[in-house]
Short mmCIF file of C-alpha atoms and ligand atoms in Angstrom, two decimals:
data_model
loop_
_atom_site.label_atom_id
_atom_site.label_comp_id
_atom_site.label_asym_id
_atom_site.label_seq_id
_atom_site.Cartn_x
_atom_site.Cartn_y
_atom_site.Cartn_z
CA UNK A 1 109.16 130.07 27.48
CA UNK A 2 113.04 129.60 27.02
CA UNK A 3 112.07 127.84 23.60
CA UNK A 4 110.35 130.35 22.23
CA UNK A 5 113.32 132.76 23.43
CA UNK A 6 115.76 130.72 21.83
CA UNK A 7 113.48 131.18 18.67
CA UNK A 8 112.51 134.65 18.79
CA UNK A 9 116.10 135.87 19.16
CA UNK A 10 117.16 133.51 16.98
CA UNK A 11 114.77 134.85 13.82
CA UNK A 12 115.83 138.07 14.68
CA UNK A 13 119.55 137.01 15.07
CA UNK A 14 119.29 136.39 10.86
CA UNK A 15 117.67 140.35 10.33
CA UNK A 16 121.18 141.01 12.44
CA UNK A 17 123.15 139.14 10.17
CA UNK A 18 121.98 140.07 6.66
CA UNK A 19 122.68 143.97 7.61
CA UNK A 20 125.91 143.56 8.78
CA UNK A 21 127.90 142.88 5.52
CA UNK A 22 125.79 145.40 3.92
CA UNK A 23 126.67 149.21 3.66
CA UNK A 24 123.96 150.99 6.03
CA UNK A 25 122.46 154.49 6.17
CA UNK A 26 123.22 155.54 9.61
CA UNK A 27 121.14 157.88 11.19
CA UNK A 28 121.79 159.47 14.90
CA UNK A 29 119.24 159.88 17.53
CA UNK A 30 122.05 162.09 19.19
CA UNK A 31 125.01 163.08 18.71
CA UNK A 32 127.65 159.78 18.93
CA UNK A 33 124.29 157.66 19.10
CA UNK A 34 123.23 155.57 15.89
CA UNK A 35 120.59 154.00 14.36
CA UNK A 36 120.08 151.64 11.45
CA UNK A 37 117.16 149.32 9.52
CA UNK A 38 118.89 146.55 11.40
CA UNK A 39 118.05 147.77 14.83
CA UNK A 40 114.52 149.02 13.47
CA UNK A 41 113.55 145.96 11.67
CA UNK A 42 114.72 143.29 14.30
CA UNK A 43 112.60 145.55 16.63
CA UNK A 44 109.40 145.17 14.39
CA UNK A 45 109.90 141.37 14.11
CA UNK A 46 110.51 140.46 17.64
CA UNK A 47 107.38 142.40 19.03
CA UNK A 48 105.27 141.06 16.25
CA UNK A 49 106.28 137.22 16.79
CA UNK A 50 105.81 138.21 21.06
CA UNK A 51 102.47 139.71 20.32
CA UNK A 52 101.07 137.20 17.83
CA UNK A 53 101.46 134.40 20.49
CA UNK A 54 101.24 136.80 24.07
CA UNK A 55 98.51 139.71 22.63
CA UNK A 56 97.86 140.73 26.25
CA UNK A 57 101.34 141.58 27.57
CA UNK A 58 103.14 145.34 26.52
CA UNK A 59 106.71 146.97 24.96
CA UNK A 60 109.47 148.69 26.41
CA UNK A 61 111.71 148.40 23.58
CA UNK A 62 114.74 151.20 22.57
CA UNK A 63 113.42 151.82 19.22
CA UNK A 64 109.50 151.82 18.76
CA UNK A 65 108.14 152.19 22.41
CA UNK A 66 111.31 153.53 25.06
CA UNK A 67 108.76 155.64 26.74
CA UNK A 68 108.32 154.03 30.48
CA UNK A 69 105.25 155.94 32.13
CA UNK A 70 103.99 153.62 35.08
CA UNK A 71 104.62 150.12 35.33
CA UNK A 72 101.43 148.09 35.80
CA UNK A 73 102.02 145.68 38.41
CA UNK A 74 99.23 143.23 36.77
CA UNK A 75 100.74 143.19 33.21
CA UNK A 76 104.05 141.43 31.53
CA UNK A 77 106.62 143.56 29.95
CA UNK A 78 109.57 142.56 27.02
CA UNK A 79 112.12 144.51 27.53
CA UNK A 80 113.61 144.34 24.28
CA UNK A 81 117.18 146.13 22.74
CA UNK A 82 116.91 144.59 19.20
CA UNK A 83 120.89 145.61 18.63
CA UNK A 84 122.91 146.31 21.75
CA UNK A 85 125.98 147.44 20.14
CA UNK A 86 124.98 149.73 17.52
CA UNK A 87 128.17 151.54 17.25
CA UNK A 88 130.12 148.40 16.86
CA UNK A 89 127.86 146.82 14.40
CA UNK A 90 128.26 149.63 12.10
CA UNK A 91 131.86 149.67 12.09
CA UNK A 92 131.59 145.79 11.30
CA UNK A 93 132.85 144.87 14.66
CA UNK A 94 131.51 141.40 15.45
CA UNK A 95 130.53 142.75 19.26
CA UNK A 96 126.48 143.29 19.67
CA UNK A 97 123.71 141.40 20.30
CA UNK A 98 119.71 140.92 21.01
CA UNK A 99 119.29 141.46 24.64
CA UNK A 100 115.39 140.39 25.88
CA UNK A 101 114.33 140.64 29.30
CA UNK A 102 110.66 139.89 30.61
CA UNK A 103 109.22 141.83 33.28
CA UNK A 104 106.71 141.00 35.69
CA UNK A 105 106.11 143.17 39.00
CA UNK A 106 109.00 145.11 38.65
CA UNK A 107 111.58 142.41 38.59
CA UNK A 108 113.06 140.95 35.48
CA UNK A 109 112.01 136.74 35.47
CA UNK A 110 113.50 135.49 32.83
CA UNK A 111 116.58 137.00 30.12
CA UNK A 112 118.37 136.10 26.86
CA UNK A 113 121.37 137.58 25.08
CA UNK A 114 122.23 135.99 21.90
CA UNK A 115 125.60 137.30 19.38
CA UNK A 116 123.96 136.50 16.21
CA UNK A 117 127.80 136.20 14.87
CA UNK A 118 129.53 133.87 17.55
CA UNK A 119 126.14 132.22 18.32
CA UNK A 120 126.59 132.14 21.76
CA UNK A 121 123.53 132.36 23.67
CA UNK A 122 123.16 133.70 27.60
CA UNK A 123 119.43 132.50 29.18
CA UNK A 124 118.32 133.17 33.16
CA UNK A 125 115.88 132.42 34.58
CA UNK A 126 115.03 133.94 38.10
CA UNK A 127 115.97 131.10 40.92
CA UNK A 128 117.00 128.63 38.07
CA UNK A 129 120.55 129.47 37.43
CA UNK A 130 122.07 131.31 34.00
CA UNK A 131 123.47 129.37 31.17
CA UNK A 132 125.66 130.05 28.48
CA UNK A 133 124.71 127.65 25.34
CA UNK A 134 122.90 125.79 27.92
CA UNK A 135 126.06 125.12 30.55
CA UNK A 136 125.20 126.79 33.39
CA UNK A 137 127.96 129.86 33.91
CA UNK A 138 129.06 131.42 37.25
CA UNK A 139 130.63 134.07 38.38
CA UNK A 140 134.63 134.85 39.02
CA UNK A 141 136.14 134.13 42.75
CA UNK A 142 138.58 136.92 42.65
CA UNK A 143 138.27 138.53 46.14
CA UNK A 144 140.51 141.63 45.28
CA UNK A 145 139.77 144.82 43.55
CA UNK A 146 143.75 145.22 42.57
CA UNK A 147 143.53 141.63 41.25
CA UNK A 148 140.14 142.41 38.60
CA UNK A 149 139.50 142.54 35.19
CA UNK A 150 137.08 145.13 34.93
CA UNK A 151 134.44 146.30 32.15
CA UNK A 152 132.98 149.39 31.32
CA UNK A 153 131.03 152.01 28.93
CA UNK A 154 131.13 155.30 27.99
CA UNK A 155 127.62 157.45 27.72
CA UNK A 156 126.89 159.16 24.62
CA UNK A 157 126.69 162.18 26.13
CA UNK A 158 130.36 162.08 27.21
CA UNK A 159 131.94 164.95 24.97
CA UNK A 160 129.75 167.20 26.50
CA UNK A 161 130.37 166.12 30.23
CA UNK A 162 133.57 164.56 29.88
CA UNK A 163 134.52 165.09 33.79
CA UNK A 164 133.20 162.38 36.09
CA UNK A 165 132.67 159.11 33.65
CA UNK A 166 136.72 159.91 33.41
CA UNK A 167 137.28 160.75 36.95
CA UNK A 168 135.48 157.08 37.58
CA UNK A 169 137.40 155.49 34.63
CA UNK A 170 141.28 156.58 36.22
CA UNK A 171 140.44 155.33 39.60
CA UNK A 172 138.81 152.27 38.53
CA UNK A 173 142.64 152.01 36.20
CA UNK A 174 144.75 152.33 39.32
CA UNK A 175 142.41 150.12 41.65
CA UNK A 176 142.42 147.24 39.68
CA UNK A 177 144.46 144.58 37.17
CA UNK A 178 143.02 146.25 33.79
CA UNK A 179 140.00 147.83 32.22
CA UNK A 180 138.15 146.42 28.69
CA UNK A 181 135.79 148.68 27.05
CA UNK A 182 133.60 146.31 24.86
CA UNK A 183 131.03 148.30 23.08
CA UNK A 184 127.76 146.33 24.35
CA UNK A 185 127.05 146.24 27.79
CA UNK A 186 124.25 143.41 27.44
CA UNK A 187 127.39 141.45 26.40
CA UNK A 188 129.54 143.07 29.48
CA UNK A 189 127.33 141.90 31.88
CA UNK A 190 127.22 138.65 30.43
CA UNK A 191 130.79 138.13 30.52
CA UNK A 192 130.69 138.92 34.28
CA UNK A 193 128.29 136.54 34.50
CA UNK A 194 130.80 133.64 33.02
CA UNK A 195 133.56 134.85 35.12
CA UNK A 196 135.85 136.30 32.61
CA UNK A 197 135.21 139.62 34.15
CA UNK A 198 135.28 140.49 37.53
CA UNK A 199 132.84 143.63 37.68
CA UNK A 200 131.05 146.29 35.23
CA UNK A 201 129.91 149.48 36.10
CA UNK A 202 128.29 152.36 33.95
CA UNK A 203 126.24 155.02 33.66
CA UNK A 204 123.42 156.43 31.67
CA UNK A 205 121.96 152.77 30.53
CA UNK A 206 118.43 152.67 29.65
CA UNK A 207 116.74 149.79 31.30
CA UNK A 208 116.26 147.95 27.90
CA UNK A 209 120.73 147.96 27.69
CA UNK A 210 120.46 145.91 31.52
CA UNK A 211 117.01 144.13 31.88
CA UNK A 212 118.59 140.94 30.52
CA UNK A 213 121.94 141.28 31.41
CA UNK A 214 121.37 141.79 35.18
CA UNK A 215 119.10 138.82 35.71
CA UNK A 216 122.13 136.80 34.14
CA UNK A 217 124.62 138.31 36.51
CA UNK A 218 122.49 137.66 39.43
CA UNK A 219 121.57 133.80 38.82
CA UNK A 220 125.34 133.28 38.26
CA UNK A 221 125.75 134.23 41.49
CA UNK A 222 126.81 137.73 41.28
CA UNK A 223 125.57 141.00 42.90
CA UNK A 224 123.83 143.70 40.72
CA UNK A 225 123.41 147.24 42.36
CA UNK A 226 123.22 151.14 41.27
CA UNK A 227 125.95 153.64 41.88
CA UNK A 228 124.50 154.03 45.78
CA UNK A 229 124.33 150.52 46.58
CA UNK A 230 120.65 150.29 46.26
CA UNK A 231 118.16 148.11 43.57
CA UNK A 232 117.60 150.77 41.66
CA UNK A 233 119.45 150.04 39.12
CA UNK A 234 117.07 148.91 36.46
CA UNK A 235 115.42 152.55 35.41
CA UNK A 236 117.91 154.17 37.71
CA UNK A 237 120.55 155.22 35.26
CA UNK A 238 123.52 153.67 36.83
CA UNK A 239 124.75 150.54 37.56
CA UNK A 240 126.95 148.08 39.26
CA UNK A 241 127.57 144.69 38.41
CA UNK A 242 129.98 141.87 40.07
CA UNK A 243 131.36 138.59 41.32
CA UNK A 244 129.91 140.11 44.56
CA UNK A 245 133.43 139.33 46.29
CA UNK A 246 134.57 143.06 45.04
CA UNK A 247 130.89 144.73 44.80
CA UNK A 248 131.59 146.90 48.02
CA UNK A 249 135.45 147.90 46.76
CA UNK A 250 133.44 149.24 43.55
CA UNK A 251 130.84 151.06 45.21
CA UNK A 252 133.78 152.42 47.78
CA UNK A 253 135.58 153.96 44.60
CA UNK A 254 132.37 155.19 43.18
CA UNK A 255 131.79 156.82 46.31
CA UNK A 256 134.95 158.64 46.44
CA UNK A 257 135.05 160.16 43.30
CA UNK A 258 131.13 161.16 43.39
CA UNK A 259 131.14 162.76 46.83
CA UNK A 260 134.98 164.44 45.23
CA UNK A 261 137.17 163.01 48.38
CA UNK A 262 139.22 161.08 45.59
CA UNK A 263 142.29 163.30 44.82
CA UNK A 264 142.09 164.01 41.32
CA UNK A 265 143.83 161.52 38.93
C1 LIG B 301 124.96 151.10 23.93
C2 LIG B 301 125.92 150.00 24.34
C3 LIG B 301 127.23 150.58 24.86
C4 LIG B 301 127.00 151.55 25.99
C5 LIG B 301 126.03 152.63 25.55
C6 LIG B 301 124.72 151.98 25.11
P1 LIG B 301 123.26 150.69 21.87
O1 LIG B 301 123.73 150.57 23.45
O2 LIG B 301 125.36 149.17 25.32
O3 LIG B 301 128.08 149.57 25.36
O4 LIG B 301 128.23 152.11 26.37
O5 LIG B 301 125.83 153.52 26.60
O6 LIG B 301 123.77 152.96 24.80
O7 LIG B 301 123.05 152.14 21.60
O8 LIG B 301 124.34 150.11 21.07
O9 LIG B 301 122.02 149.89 21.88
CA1 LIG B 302 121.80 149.23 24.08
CA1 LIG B 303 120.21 149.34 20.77
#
């Protein structure tokens, strides 16, 4: 299977790359949230190559098929964000990628990232280890919360409930070294995943922006949890990733500000 990975995100890597010199139509789901061909046509040719060679196994993708109704134990699943970075790409910032998870009984096996641009490729698979360009990748050591270099995203639906994601965002700034905001969390939680970032948390992700991502984190040795602490983080709508040294300092801070006993900053 990680051949045909490699392949599949590679083809649709080149879709990626031919749109993003070009001048785009941009049209928005939502307010703040875009869409383009390139996301729409990388989503038609990765489910067509997956279902000419796997007919039997089904979608949850972010452009063609993001409804999740009731997972099927018996039946595979590609998780599939065809352009995790949207915003960026259309701005010609060279930060997005493919992000592919499979899903079997409700736990993600096997995961690729690839940045069509930097052509660095991220592969797990579950109880195998993660690998970046095939060198397999762990996470950081740091053991401190003050000492981290954290990662994080902002929903589109901030401007209209601004309150909380920047509640989260100042304690996280006084708690730790620094804060990044990338633009692509499939990326984030990669680079947790390598070490160069200590944790990522956000909230709002659909599970097709953390399917792949996740796995990665976790078979690099780090800890993957929602806002509560529990493993719901895949359809759950918030999310927690680490070197699992600082996972409980995270979920600590979370908990403060959600239950309001962090004095306002
Ligand atoms: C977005 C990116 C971004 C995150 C947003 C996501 P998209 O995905 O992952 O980093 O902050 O919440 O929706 O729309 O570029 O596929
Ligand atoms: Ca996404
Ligand atoms: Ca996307």
């Amino acid at each position: 299977m990680k051949k045909f990975l490699y392949t599949l995100v590679k083809l649709s890597g080149k879709i990626l790359v031919k749109y993003f010199t070009k001048n785009l139509t941009v049209e928005f789901k939502a307010k703040h949230n875009p869409v383009t061909q390139a996301d729409k046509e990388a989503e038609e040719v990765i489910k067509n190559y997956i279902t000419q060679k796997f007919p039997q196994d089904k979608f949850i993708c972010e452009e063609s098929c993001p409804e999740v109704n009731k997972i099927d134990n018996s039946t595979r699943y590609w998780i599939i964000d065809p352009l995790d970075g949207t915003v960026n790409f259309t701005h010609k910032l060279p930060i997005f990628c493919i992000s592919i998870g499979i899903l079997q009984e409700r736990k993600v096996i096997e995961a690729i990232v690839y940045n069509p641009i930097t052509e660095v490729i991220y592969y797990a698979k579950r109880g195998y280890g993660a690998y970046k360009n095939d060198k397999k990748i762990l996470v950081s050591k740091t053991k401190n919360l003050y000492n981290s270099l954290l990662v994080t995203g902002f929903p589109y639906y901030t401007y209209k409930n601004p309150k909380r994601v920047f509640k989260l965002f100042n304690k996280f700034a006084i708690s730790s070294q620094a804060i990044r905001r990338l633009g692509s969390a499939a990326l984030d939680l990669c680079m947790v995943a390598e070490g160069i970032f200590d944790g990522f948390w956000e909230e709002n992700l659909q599970v097709w922006d953390v399917a792949a991502g996740s796995l990665i984190v976790k078979e690099a040795g780090g800890k993957v949890t929602d806002y509560y602490g529990n493993n719901n983080y895949l359809f759950g709508k918030t999310i927690v990733a680490s070197n699992k040294k600082i996972h409980y300092q995270m979920l600590e801070i979370i908990k403060e500000v959600i239950s309001g006993r962090s004095a306002a900053v």
